[in-house]
Coordinates of N, CA and C and ligand atoms in Angstrom, one line a residue:
M246 N -15.2 -11.0 -13.5 CA -13.8 -10.8 -14.0 C -13.5 -9.3 -13.7
K247 N -12.4 -9.1 -12.9 CA -12.0 -7.7 -12.6 C -11.2 -7.1 -13.8
N248 N -11.5 -5.8 -14.0 CA -10.7 -5.2 -15.1 C -9.5 -4.3 -14.5
R249 N -9.1 -4.6 -13.2 CA -8.1 -3.8 -12.6 C -6.8 -4.7 -12.5
V250 N -5.6 -4.3 -12.9 CA -4.5 -5.1 -12.8 C -4.1 -5.3 -11.3
P251 N -4.0 -6.4 -10.8 CA -3.7 -6.5 -9.4 C -2.2 -6.1 -9.1
L252 N -2.0 -5.6 -7.8 CA -0.8 -5.2 -7.4 C -0.5 -5.9 -6.1
V253 N 0.8 -6.4 -6.1 CA 1.4 -7.0 -4.7 C 2.5 -6.2 -4.3
A254 N 2.3 -5.5 -3.1 CA 3.4 -4.6 -2.7 C 4.0 -5.1 -1.4
G255 N 5.3 -5.2 -1.4 CA 6.1 -5.7 -0.2 C 6.6 -4.5 0.6
N256 N 6.2 -4.4 1.9 CA 6.7 -3.4 2.8 C 7.8 -4.0 3.7
W257 N 9.0 -3.7 3.4 CA 10.0 -4.3 4.2 C 10.2 -3.7 5.6
K258 N 9.5 -2.6 5.9 CA 9.6 -1.9 7.2 C 11.1 -1.6 7.5
M259 N 11.5 -1.7 8.8 CA 12.9 -1.4 9.1 C 13.7 -2.7 9.3
F260 N 13.7 -3.4 8.1 CA 14.5 -4.6 8.1 C 15.4 -4.6 6.8
K261 N 16.5 -5.2 7.0 CA 17.5 -5.5 5.9 C 18.5 -4.4 5.8
T262 N 19.8 -4.7 5.8 CA 20.9 -3.7 5.5 C 21.0 -3.7 4.0
C263 N 21.8 -2.7 3.6 CA 22.0 -2.6 2.1 C 22.3 -4.0 1.4
P264 N 23.4 -4.7 1.9 CA 23.7 -5.9 1.1 C 22.6 -6.9 1.2
E265 N 21.9 -7.0 2.4 CA 20.7 -7.9 2.5 C 19.6 -7.6 1.5
A266 N 19.4 -6.3 1.5 CA 18.3 -5.8 0.6 C 18.5 -6.2 -0.8
V267 N 19.7 -6.0 -1.2 CA 20.1 -6.2 -2.6 C 20.1 -7.7 -2.9
E268 N 20.5 -8.5 -2.0 CA 20.5 -9.9 -2.2 C 19.0 -10.4 -2.3
S269 N 18.1 -9.7 -1.4 CA 16.7 -10.2 -1.5 C 16.1 -9.8 -2.9
A270 N 16.5 -8.6 -3.3 CA 15.9 -8.1 -4.5 C 16.3 -9.0 -5.7
R271 N 17.6 -9.3 -5.7 CA 18.2 -10.2 -6.8 C 17.4 -11.5 -6.7
Q272 N 17.2 -12.0 -5.7 CA 16.5 -13.4 -5.6 C 15.0 -13.2 -6.0
L273 N 14.4 -12.1 -5.8 CA 13.0 -11.9 -6.2 C 13.0 -11.7 -7.7
V274 N 13.9 -11.0 -8.3 CA 13.9 -10.8 -9.7 C 13.9 -12.1 -10.4
Q275 N 14.7 -13.1 -9.9 CA 14.7 -14.4 -10.5 C 13.5 -15.2 -10.4
R276 N 12.9 -15.1 -9.1 CA 11.8 -15.9 -8.8 C 10.5 -15.4 -9.5
I277 N 10.5 -14.1 -9.8 CA 9.2 -13.4 -10.2 C 9.3 -13.2 -11.8
S278 N 10.4 -13.4 -12.5 CA 10.6 -13.0 -13.8 C 9.5 -13.5 -14.7
D279 N 8.8 -14.7 -14.4 CA 7.9 -15.3 -15.2 C 6.4 -14.8 -14.8
A280 N 6.3 -14.0 -13.8 CA 5.0 -13.7 -13.3 C 4.2 -12.7 -14.3
T281 N 3.1 -13.0 -14.7 CA 2.3 -12.1 -15.7 C 1.0 -11.7 -15.0
G282 N 0.5 -10.6 -15.6 CA -0.9 -10.2 -15.1 C -0.9 -9.6 -13.7
V283 N 0.2 -9.4 -13.1 CA 0.3 -8.8 -11.8 C 1.5 -7.8 -11.7
E284 N 1.2 -6.7 -11.1 CA 2.3 -5.8 -10.8 C 2.9 -6.0 -9.5
V285 N 4.2 -5.9 -9.4 CA 4.9 -6.1 -8.1 C 5.7 -4.9 -7.7
M286 N 5.7 -4.6 -6.4 CA 6.4 -3.5 -5.9 C 7.1 -3.9 -4.6
I287 N 8.4 -3.4 -4.4 CA 8.9 -3.7 -3.0 C 9.4 -2.3 -2.5
A288 N 9.2 -2.1 -1.2 CA 9.5 -0.9 -0.5 C 10.6 -1.2 0.6
P289 N 11.8 -1.1 0.3 CA 12.9 -1.3 1.2 C 13.1 0.0 2.0
P290 N 14.0 -0.1 3.2 CA 14.1 1.1 3.9 C 14.9 2.1 3.1
F291 N 14.9 3.4 3.3 CA 15.4 4.5 2.6 C 16.8 4.2 2.2
T292 N 17.7 3.7 3.1 CA 19.1 3.5 2.7 C 19.4 2.5 1.7
A293 N 18.4 1.6 1.4 CA 18.7 0.6 0.4 C 17.9 0.9 -0.9
L294 N 17.3 2.1 -1.0 CA 16.5 2.3 -2.3 C 17.4 2.3 -3.5
A295 N 18.5 3.2 -3.4 CA 19.3 3.2 -4.7 C 19.9 1.9 -5.1
P296 N 20.6 1.2 -4.2 CA 21.1 0.0 -4.6 C 20.1 -1.1 -5.1
V297 N 18.9 -1.1 -4.3 CA 17.8 -2.0 -4.8 C 17.4 -1.6 -6.2
S298 N 17.3 -0.3 -6.4 CA 16.8 0.1 -7.8 C 17.7 -0.4 -8.8
D299 N 19.0 -0.4 -8.6 CA 20.0 -1.0 -9.6 C 19.8 -2.5 -9.8
A300 N 19.5 -3.2 -8.6 CA 19.3 -4.6 -8.7 C 17.9 -5.0 -9.4
L301 N 17.0 -4.0 -9.5 CA 15.7 -4.3 -10.2 C 15.7 -3.9 -11.5
N302 N 16.9 -3.2 -11.9 CA 17.0 -2.7 -13.3 C 16.4 -3.7 -14.3
E303 N 15.5 -3.1 -15.2 CA 14.9 -4.0 -16.3 C 14.2 -5.3 -15.9
S304 N 13.8 -5.3 -14.6 CA 13.0 -6.4 -14.2 C 11.5 -6.0 -14.1
N305 N 10.6 -6.9 -13.8 CA 9.2 -6.6 -13.8 C 8.8 -6.2 -12.3
I306 N 9.8 -5.7 -11.5 CA 9.4 -5.3 -10.1 C 9.8 -3.8 -10.1
S307 N 8.8 -3.1 -9.4 CA 9.0 -1.7 -9.3 C 9.4 -1.3 -7.9
L308 N 10.0 -0.2 -7.7 CA 10.5 0.3 -6.4 C 9.5 1.3 -5.7
G309 N 9.4 1.1 -4.4 CA 8.6 2.1 -3.7 C 9.2 2.4 -2.3
A310 N 8.8 3.6 -1.8 CA 9.3 4.0 -0.5 C 8.3 3.8 0.6
Q311 N 8.6 3.9 1.8 CA 7.7 3.6 2.9 C 7.2 4.9 3.5
N312 N 7.7 6.1 3.0 CA 7.2 7.2 3.6 C 7.9 8.4 2.8
L313 N 7.4 9.7 3.0 CA 8.2 10.8 2.5 C 7.8 12.0 3.3
F314 N 8.6 13.2 3.1 CA 8.1 14.5 3.7 C 7.6 15.3 2.6
W315 N 6.7 16.2 2.9 CA 6.0 16.9 1.9 C 6.7 18.1 1.2
E316 N 7.8 18.6 2.0 CA 8.5 19.8 1.4 C 9.4 19.2 0.2
K317 N 9.7 20.2 -0.6 CA 10.7 19.8 -1.7 C 12.1 19.7 -1.3
E318 N 12.5 20.6 -0.4 CA 13.9 20.5 0.2 C 13.9 21.6 1.3
G319 N 15.0 21.6 2.1 CA 15.0 22.6 3.2 C 15.7 22.0 4.4
A320 N 15.6 22.8 5.5 CA 16.2 22.4 6.7 C 15.2 21.5 7.6
Y321 N 15.1 20.3 7.1 CA 14.2 19.3 7.8 C 15.1 18.1 8.0
T322 N 15.9 18.1 9.1 CA 16.8 17.1 9.4 C 16.2 15.7 9.5
G323 N 16.7 14.8 8.7 CA 16.2 13.4 8.8 C 15.1 13.1 7.8
E324 N 14.7 14.1 7.1 CA 13.5 13.8 6.2 C 14.0 13.7 4.8
I325 N 13.0 13.1 4.0 CA 13.3 12.7 2.6 C 12.2 13.2 1.7
S326 N 12.6 14.0 0.7 CA 11.6 14.7 -0.2 C 11.1 13.8 -1.3
P327 N 9.9 14.1 -1.9 CA 9.5 13.3 -3.1 C 10.5 13.3 -4.1
V328 N 11.1 14.3 -4.5 CA 12.0 14.3 -5.6 C 13.3 13.4 -5.4
M329 N 13.7 13.4 -4.1 CA 14.8 12.5 -3.7 C 14.4 11.0 -4.0
L330 N 13.1 10.7 -3.7 CA 12.7 9.3 -3.9 C 12.6 9.0 -5.5
V331 N 12.2 10.0 -6.2 CA 12.2 9.7 -7.6 C 13.6 9.5 -8.1
S332 N 14.5 10.4 -7.6 CA 15.9 10.2 -8.2 C 16.6 9.0 -7.7
A333 N 16.0 8.2 -6.6 CA 16.5 7.0 -6.2 C 15.9 5.9 -7.0
G334 N 14.9 6.2 -7.8 CA 14.3 5.1 -8.6 C 12.9 4.7 -8.3
C335 N 12.4 5.5 -7.3 CA 11.0 5.1 -6.8 C 9.8 5.4 -7.8
R336 N 8.9 4.6 -7.8 CA 7.6 4.9 -8.6 C 6.5 5.0 -7.6
Y337 N 6.6 4.3 -6.5 CA 5.4 4.3 -5.5 C 5.9 4.8 -4.2
V338 N 5.0 5.2 -3.4 CA 5.3 5.6 -2.0 C 4.1 5.3 -1.1
I339 N 4.4 4.5 0.0 CA 3.4 4.1 1.0 C 3.1 5.3 1.9
I340 N 1.9 5.7 2.1 CA 1.6 6.9 2.9 C 0.5 6.5 4.0
G341 N 0.8 7.0 5.3 CA -0.2 6.9 6.2 C -0.2 5.3 6.8
H342 N 0.8 4.7 6.7 CA 0.8 3.4 7.4 C 0.5 3.4 8.8
S343 N -0.2 2.5 9.3 CA -0.7 2.6 10.7 C 0.5 2.7 11.7
E344 N 1.6 2.0 11.3 CA 2.8 2.2 12.2 C 3.3 3.7 12.3
R345 N 3.2 4.4 11.3 CA 3.6 5.8 11.1 C 2.5 6.6 12.0
R346 N 1.2 6.2 11.9 CA 0.2 6.9 12.6 C 0.4 6.7 14.2
Q347 N 0.8 5.4 14.5 CA 0.8 5.0 15.9 C 2.1 5.5 16.6
Y348 N 3.3 5.3 15.9 CA 4.5 5.7 16.6 C 5.1 7.0 16.2
F349 N 4.7 7.7 15.1 CA 5.3 8.9 14.7 C 4.4 10.0 14.5
G350 N 3.3 9.9 15.1 CA 2.3 11.1 15.2 C 1.7 11.5 13.9
E351 N 1.6 10.6 12.9 CA 1.0 11.0 11.6 C -0.5 10.9 11.8
N352 N -1.2 11.9 11.1 CA -2.6 11.8 11.2 C -3.2 12.3 9.8
D353 N -4.5 12.3 9.7 CA -5.0 12.6 8.4 C -4.6 13.8 7.8
G354 N -4.2 14.9 8.6 CA -3.7 16.1 8.1 C -2.4 15.9 7.4
T355 N -1.4 15.3 8.1 CA -0.1 15.1 7.5 C -0.2 14.1 6.3
V356 N -1.0 13.2 6.5 CA -1.2 12.2 5.3 C -1.6 13.0 4.1
N357 N -2.6 13.9 4.3 CA -3.2 14.8 3.1 C -2.0 15.5 2.4
K358 N -1.1 16.1 3.2 CA 0.1 16.8 2.7 C 1.0 15.9 1.9
K359 N 1.2 14.7 2.5 CA 2.1 13.8 1.9 C 1.5 13.3 0.5
I360 N 0.2 13.0 0.6 CA -0.4 12.5 -0.7 C -0.3 13.6 -1.8
K361 N -0.6 14.9 -1.4 CA -0.4 15.9 -2.5 C 1.1 16.0 -2.9
A362 N 2.0 16.0 -2.1 CA 3.4 16.0 -2.4 C 3.8 14.9 -3.3
A363 N 3.2 13.7 -3.0 CA 3.7 12.5 -3.9 C 3.1 12.7 -5.3
L364 N 1.8 13.1 -5.4 CA 1.2 13.3 -6.7 C 1.9 14.4 -7.5
D365 N 2.3 15.4 -6.8 CA 3.0 16.5 -7.5 C 4.2 16.1 -8.0
A366 N 4.9 15.0 -7.5 CA 6.2 14.6 -8.0 C 6.0 13.3 -8.9
S367 N 4.7 13.0 -9.3 CA 4.3 11.9 -10.1 C 4.7 10.6 -9.5
L368 N 4.7 10.5 -8.1 CA 4.8 9.2 -7.4 C 3.4 8.7 -7.3
T369 N 3.3 7.3 -7.3 CA 2.0 6.8 -7.0 C 1.8 6.4 -5.6
P370 N 0.9 7.2 -4.8 CA 0.8 7.1 -3.4 C -0.1 5.8 -3.1
I371 N 0.4 5.0 -2.2 CA -0.5 4.0 -1.7 C -1.0 4.4 -0.3
L372 N -2.3 5.0 -0.3 CA -2.7 5.5 1.0 C -3.3 4.3 1.9
C373 N -2.8 4.2 3.1 CA -3.2 3.2 4.1 C -4.2 3.7 5.0
I374 N -5.3 3.0 5.1 CA -6.2 3.3 6.1 C -6.8 2.0 6.8
G375 N -7.3 2.2 7.9 CA -7.8 0.9 8.7 C -8.2 1.3 10.1
E376 N -9.1 0.4 10.6 CA -9.6 0.7 12.0 C -8.9 -0.2 13.0
S377 N -8.9 0.2 14.2 CA -8.3 -0.5 15.3 C -9.2 -1.6 15.7
E378 N -8.7 -2.5 16.6 CA -9.6 -3.6 17.1 C -10.8 -3.0 17.9
N379 N -10.4 -2.0 18.7 CA -11.4 -1.3 19.5 C -12.6 -0.6 18.7
E380 N -12.1 0.0 17.6 CA -13.1 0.7 16.7 C -14.0 -0.3 16.1
R381 N -13.4 -1.5 15.6 CA -14.2 -2.5 15.0 C -15.2 -3.0 16.1
E382 N -14.7 -3.3 17.2 CA -15.7 -3.9 18.2 C -16.8 -2.9 18.5
S383 N -16.4 -1.6 18.5 CA -17.6 -0.7 18.9 C -18.3 -0.2 17.6
D384 N -18.3 -1.0 16.6 CA -19.0 -0.7 15.4 C -18.6 0.6 14.6
K385 N -17.4 1.0 14.8 CA -17.0 2.4 14.2 C -16.2 2.2 12.9
T386 N -16.0 0.9 12.4 CA -15.2 0.7 11.2 C -15.5 1.6 10.1
F387 N -16.8 1.7 9.7 CA -17.1 2.5 8.5 C -16.9 4.0 8.8
S388 N -17.3 4.4 9.9 CA -17.2 5.9 10.2 C -15.7 6.3 10.2
V389 N -14.9 5.4 10.8 CA -13.4 5.7 10.9 C -12.8 5.7 9.5
L390 N -13.1 4.8 8.7 CA -12.6 4.8 7.2 C -13.2 5.9 6.5
D391 N -14.4 6.3 6.7 CA -14.9 7.5 5.9 C -14.1 8.7 6.3
K392 N -13.8 8.9 7.6 CA -13.1 10.0 8.0 C -11.7 10.1 7.5
Q393 N -11.1 9.0 7.4 CA -9.6 8.8 7.0 C -9.5 9.1 5.5
I394 N -10.6 8.7 4.8 CA -10.6 9.0 3.3 C -11.0 10.5 3.0
K395 N -12.0 11.0 3.8 CA -12.4 12.4 3.6 C -11.3 13.3 3.9
N396 N -10.6 13.1 5.0 CA -9.6 14.1 5.4 C -8.3 13.8 4.7
G397 N -8.0 12.5 4.5 CA -6.7 12.1 3.8 C -6.7 12.7 2.3
L398 N -7.9 12.6 1.7 CA -7.9 13.2 0.3 C -8.5 14.6 0.2
K399 N -8.6 15.3 1.3 CA -9.2 16.6 1.3 C -8.6 17.6 0.2
D400 N -9.5 18.3 -0.4 CA -9.0 19.4 -1.5 C -8.5 18.7 -2.7
L401 N -8.5 17.3 -2.8 CA -8.0 16.7 -4.0 C -9.3 16.6 -5.0
V402 N -9.0 16.8 -6.3 CA -10.0 16.5 -7.2 C -9.7 15.4 -8.2
L403 N -10.7 15.0 -8.9 CA -10.5 13.7 -9.6 C -9.2 13.6 -10.6
K404 N -8.9 14.8 -11.1 CA -7.8 14.7 -12.1 C -6.5 14.5 -11.3
D405 N -6.5 14.9 -10.0 CA -5.2 14.6 -9.3 C -5.1 13.2 -8.9
L406 N -6.2 12.4 -8.9 CA -6.1 11.1 -8.2 C -5.9 9.9 -9.1
E407 N -5.6 10.2 -10.4 CA -5.4 9.2 -11.3 C -4.4 8.1 -10.9
L408 N -3.4 8.5 -10.2 CA -2.4 7.5 -9.8 C -2.7 6.8 -8.5
M409 N -3.7 7.3 -7.7 CA -3.9 6.8 -6.4 C -4.2 5.3 -6.3
I410 N -3.7 4.7 -5.2 CA -4.1 3.4 -4.9 C -4.4 3.5 -3.3
L411 N -5.4 2.6 -2.9 CA -5.8 2.6 -1.5 C -5.4 1.3 -1.0
A412 N -5.1 1.2 0.2 CA -4.8 -0.1 1.0 C -5.6 -0.1 2.2
Y413 N -6.5 -1.1 2.3 CA -7.3 -1.3 3.6 C -6.5 -2.2 4.4
E414 N -6.0 -1.7 5.6 CA -5.2 -2.5 6.4 C -5.7 -2.4 7.9
P415 N -6.7 -3.3 8.2 CA -7.2 -3.4 9.6 C -6.0 -3.4 10.6
V416 N -5.9 -2.4 11.5 CA -4.7 -2.4 12.4 C -4.6 -3.6 13.2
W417 N -5.7 -4.2 13.5 CA -5.7 -5.5 14.3 C -5.2 -6.7 13.5
A418 N -5.0 -6.6 12.3 CA -4.5 -7.7 11.5 C -3.1 -7.5 11.0
I419 N -2.4 -6.3 11.4 CA -1.1 -6.1 10.9 C -0.1 -6.7 11.8
G420 N 0.7 -7.7 11.4 CA 1.7 -8.3 12.0 C 1.3 -9.1 13.2
T421 N 0.0 -9.4 13.3 CA -0.6 -10.2 14.4 C -0.9 -11.6 14.0
G422 N -0.9 -11.9 12.7 CA -1.3 -13.3 12.3 C -2.8 -13.5 12.1
K423 N -3.5 -12.4 12.6 CA -5.0 -12.4 12.5 C -5.4 -11.7 11.1
T424 N -5.7 -12.5 10.1 CA -6.2 -11.9 8.9 C -7.7 -11.6 8.9
A425 N -8.1 -10.6 8.2 CA -9.5 -10.4 8.1 C -10.0 -11.6 7.2
T426 N -11.2 -12.1 7.5 CA -11.7 -13.1 6.5 C -11.9 -12.5 5.2
S427 N -12.0 -13.3 4.1 CA -12.2 -12.7 2.8 C -13.6 -12.0 2.8
D428 N -14.5 -12.5 3.5 CA -15.9 -11.8 3.6 C -15.8 -10.4 4.3
Q429 N -14.9 -10.4 5.4 CA -14.8 -9.1 6.0 C -14.0 -8.1 5.1
A430 N -13.0 -8.6 4.5 CA -12.2 -7.7 3.5 C -13.2 -7.2 2.4
Q431 N -14.0 -8.1 1.8 CA -14.8 -7.7 0.8 C -15.8 -6.8 1.2
E432 N -16.4 -6.9 2.4 CA -17.4 -5.9 3.0 C -16.9 -4.6 3.0
V433 N -15.6 -4.5 3.5 CA -15.0 -3.1 3.7 C -14.6 -2.6 2.3
H434 N -14.0 -3.4 1.4 CA -13.6 -2.9 0.2 C -14.8 -2.4 -0.6
Q435 N -15.9 -3.1 -0.6 CA -17.1 -2.7 -1.2 C -17.6 -1.3 -0.7
F436 N -17.5 -1.2 0.6 CA -17.8 0.1 1.3 C -16.9 1.2 0.8
L437 N -15.7 1.0 0.7 CA -14.7 1.9 0.3 C -14.9 2.4 -1.1
R438 N -15.3 1.5 -2.0 CA -15.6 1.8 -3.4 C -16.9 2.6 -3.4
S439 N -17.8 2.3 -2.6 CA -19.1 3.1 -2.6 C -18.8 4.6 -2.1
L440 N -17.9 4.7 -1.1 CA -17.5 6.0 -0.7 C -16.8 6.8 -1.7
L441 N -15.9 6.1 -2.4 CA -15.2 6.8 -3.5 C -16.1 7.3 -4.6
K442 N -17.1 6.4 -4.9 CA -18.2 6.8 -5.9 C -18.8 8.0 -5.4
K443 N -19.2 8.1 -4.1 CA -19.9 9.3 -3.6 C -19.0 10.6 -3.7
Y444 N -17.7 10.3 -3.5 CA -16.9 11.6 -3.5 C -16.3 11.9 -4.8
F445 N -16.0 10.9 -5.6 CA -15.3 11.2 -6.9 C -15.9 10.6 -8.2
G446 N -17.1 9.9 -8.0 CA -17.8 9.4 -9.2 C -17.5 8.0 -9.5
T447 N -18.5 7.5 -10.4 CA -18.5 6.1 -10.6 C -17.2 5.5 -11.3
T448 N -16.8 6.3 -12.4 CA -15.7 5.8 -13.1 C -14.4 5.6 -12.2
F449 N -14.1 6.6 -11.5 CA -13.0 6.6 -10.6 C -13.2 5.3 -9.6
S450 N -14.3 5.2 -9.0 CA -14.5 4.1 -8.1 C -14.4 2.8 -8.6
Q451 N -14.6 2.6 -9.9 CA -14.4 1.3 -10.6 C -12.9 1.1 -11.0
L452 N -12.2 2.2 -11.2 CA -10.8 2.1 -11.7 C -9.8 2.0 -10.5
I453 N -10.0 2.4 -9.4 CA -9.1 2.6 -8.4 C -8.7 1.2 -7.8
R454 N -7.5 0.9 -7.6 CA -7.1 -0.4 -7.0 C -7.2 -0.3 -5.5
I455 N -7.8 -1.2 -4.9 CA -8.0 -1.3 -3.4 C -7.2 -2.6 -2.9
L456 N -6.1 -2.4 -2.2 CA -5.4 -3.6 -1.8 C -5.8 -3.9 -0.3
Y457 N -5.6 -5.2 -0.1 CA -5.9 -5.6 1.3 C -4.5 -5.8 2.0
G458 N -4.3 -5.5 3.3 CA -3.2 -5.7 4.0 C -3.4 -6.1 5.4
G459 N -2.8 -7.2 5.9 CA -2.9 -7.6 7.3 C -2.6 -9.1 7.3
S460 N -1.4 -9.5 7.6 CA -1.1 -10.9 7.7 C -1.4 -11.7 6.5
V461 N -1.1 -11.1 5.3 CA -1.3 -11.9 4.1 C -0.1 -12.9 3.9
K462 N -0.5 -14.1 3.6 CA 0.4 -15.2 3.4 C 0.1 -16.0 2.1
P463 N 1.0 -16.9 1.8 CA 0.7 -17.7 0.5 C -0.6 -18.5 0.7
D464 N -0.9 -18.8 2.0 CA -2.1 -19.7 2.1 C -3.4 -19.1 2.3
N465 N -3.4 -17.7 2.4 CA -4.7 -17.0 2.5 C -5.0 -16.0 1.2
I466 N -3.9 -15.8 0.4 CA -4.1 -14.8 -0.6 C -5.0 -15.1 -1.6
S467 N -5.2 -16.4 -2.1 CA -6.1 -16.8 -3.1 C -7.6 -16.5 -2.8
E468 N -7.8 -16.9 -1.4 CA -9.2 -16.6 -1.0 C -9.5 -15.1 -1.0
L469 N -8.6 -14.3 -0.6 CA -8.7 -12.8 -0.6 C -9.0 -12.3 -2.0
M470 N -8.1 -12.8 -2.9 CA -8.2 -12.3 -4.2 C -9.4 -12.8 -5.0
A471 N -10.0 -13.8 -4.5 CA -11.2 -14.2 -5.2 C -12.4 -13.2 -5.0
M472 N -12.3 -12.2 -4.0 CA -13.3 -11.3 -3.7 C -13.3 -10.3 -4.8
P473 N -14.5 -9.8 -5.2 CA -14.6 -8.9 -6.4 C -13.9 -7.5 -6.3
D474 N -13.9 -7.0 -5.0 CA -13.3 -5.7 -4.8 C -11.9 -5.8 -4.2
V475 N -11.2 -6.9 -4.1 CA -9.9 -6.9 -3.7 C -9.0 -7.0 -4.9
D476 N -8.0 -6.0 -5.0 CA -7.2 -5.9 -6.1 C -5.8 -6.2 -5.9
G477 N -5.5 -6.8 -4.8 CA -4.0 -7.1 -4.6 C -3.8 -7.0 -3.1
A478 N -2.4 -6.9 -2.7 CA -2.2 -7.0 -1.4 C -1.0 -6.1 -0.9
L479 N -1.0 -5.6 0.2 CA 0.1 -4.9 0.8 C 0.7 -5.9 1.9
V480 N 1.9 -6.3 1.8 CA 2.4 -7.4 2.5 C 3.6 -7.0 3.3
G481 N 3.5 -7.2 4.6 CA 4.7 -6.8 5.5 C 5.5 -8.0 5.8
G482 N 5.3 -8.7 6.8 CA 6.2 -9.8 7.3 C 6.5 -10.8 6.1
A483 N 5.4 -11.2 5.5 CA 5.7 -12.3 4.5 C 6.4 -11.8 3.2
S484 N 6.7 -10.5 3.1 CA 7.4 -10.0 2.0 C 9.0 -10.0 2.2
L485 N 9.4 -10.3 3.4 CA 10.8 -10.3 3.7 C 11.5 -11.5 3.2
D486 N 10.9 -12.5 3.0 CA 11.5 -13.8 2.4 C 11.1 -14.0 1.0
P487 N 12.2 -13.9 0.1 CA 11.8 -13.8 -1.3 C 11.0 -15.1 -1.8
D488 N 11.3 -16.2 -1.1 CA 10.6 -17.4 -1.6 C 9.1 -17.3 -1.2
T489 N 8.8 -16.8 0.0 CA 7.4 -16.7 0.5 C 6.7 -15.6 -0.4
F490 N 7.4 -14.4 -0.5 CA 6.7 -13.3 -1.3 C 6.5 -13.7 -2.8
S491 N 7.4 -14.5 -3.3 CA 7.2 -14.8 -4.8 C 6.1 -15.9 -4.9
K492 N 5.8 -16.6 -3.7 CA 4.7 -17.5 -3.9 C 3.4 -16.7 -3.8
I493 N 3.4 -15.7 -3.0 CA 2.1 -14.8 -3.0 C 1.9 -14.2 -4.4
V494 N 3.0 -13.8 -5.0 CA 2.9 -13.1 -6.3 C 2.4 -14.2 -7.4
H495 N 2.9 -15.4 -7.3 CA 2.4 -16.4 -8.2 C 1.0 -16.8 -8.0
H496 N 0.5 -16.9 -6.8 CA -0.8 -17.2 -6.4 C -1.7 -16.1 -7.0
I497 N -1.3 -14.8 -6.9 CA -2.1 -13.7 -7.4 C -2.3 -13.9 -9.0
G498 N -1.1 -14.1 -9.6 CA -1.0 -14.3 -11.1 C -2.0 -15.4 -11.5
S499 N -1.9 -16.5 -10.7 CA -2.7 -17.7 -11.2 C -4.2 -17.6 -10.8
S500 N -4.5 -16.6 -10.0 CA -5.9 -16.6 -9.6 C -6.8 -15.6 -10.5
L501 N -6.1 -15.2 -11.7 CA -6.8 -14.3 -12.6 C -7.7 -15.0 -13.5
Ligands
PEP110 C1 2.0 -4.0 6.6 O1 3.0 -3.7 7.2 O2 1.5 -3.2 5.8 C2 1.4 -5.3 6.8 C3 0.3 -5.6 6.3 O3 2.1 -6.2 7.7 P1 1.9 -7.8 7.9 O4 1.7 -8.4 6.5 O5 3.1 -8.3 8.5 O6 0.6 -7.9 8.6

């Protein structure tokens, strides 16, 4: 029996206008109101954060952002600061998603600054890490993940990390329909927990939630959740439809 409350997080990426996002949020509130024993978060695009925050008011769903910039304010055209996210109602922020690393030049150094800025603003960072197909095939999965953790969490100490959540998202499984098998996910999650034990101690390694992400659907979530080190899911495509996403949430709730 796991003593970590599972989290299911929906990453809406660059989908949904404001009215569409609000409508989806309203539908989710209705469908998920009875879910217990599981935390739920949705991360709409920046433009929809404030109206979705209103739609989630007094529900059991939290709001998250998909990115932030590390400065508090300034001449940084197009960027959004941690305090702006807090003022829009966010509690969580996704950091270092592989699409940001792949298309927007993010790396472990920028990820590290973003994690620190999020923690400074009392936002819960969901740090995304994962290997590419090439790296897996050349047996580099563990060394790649070790580097992403070591550099992404550089200079952070235990007391900073209370809020941290980790998401293992193999790049080859994101949006591809190829899910890691539950054994593959468990093998990596166990490895990540052992790394965190080495860097931050046993207590932290047992408390931190490690989510799996990569083509999670209602029909594969229960198998993944049955693994002892999988504490929930970061869901992309399947989070866009309130009906599908609420099925994932209910499967997680009922698998406890
Ligand atoms: C993601 O974007 O984090 C993700 C896991 O996407 P998908 O569920 O579509 O693979």
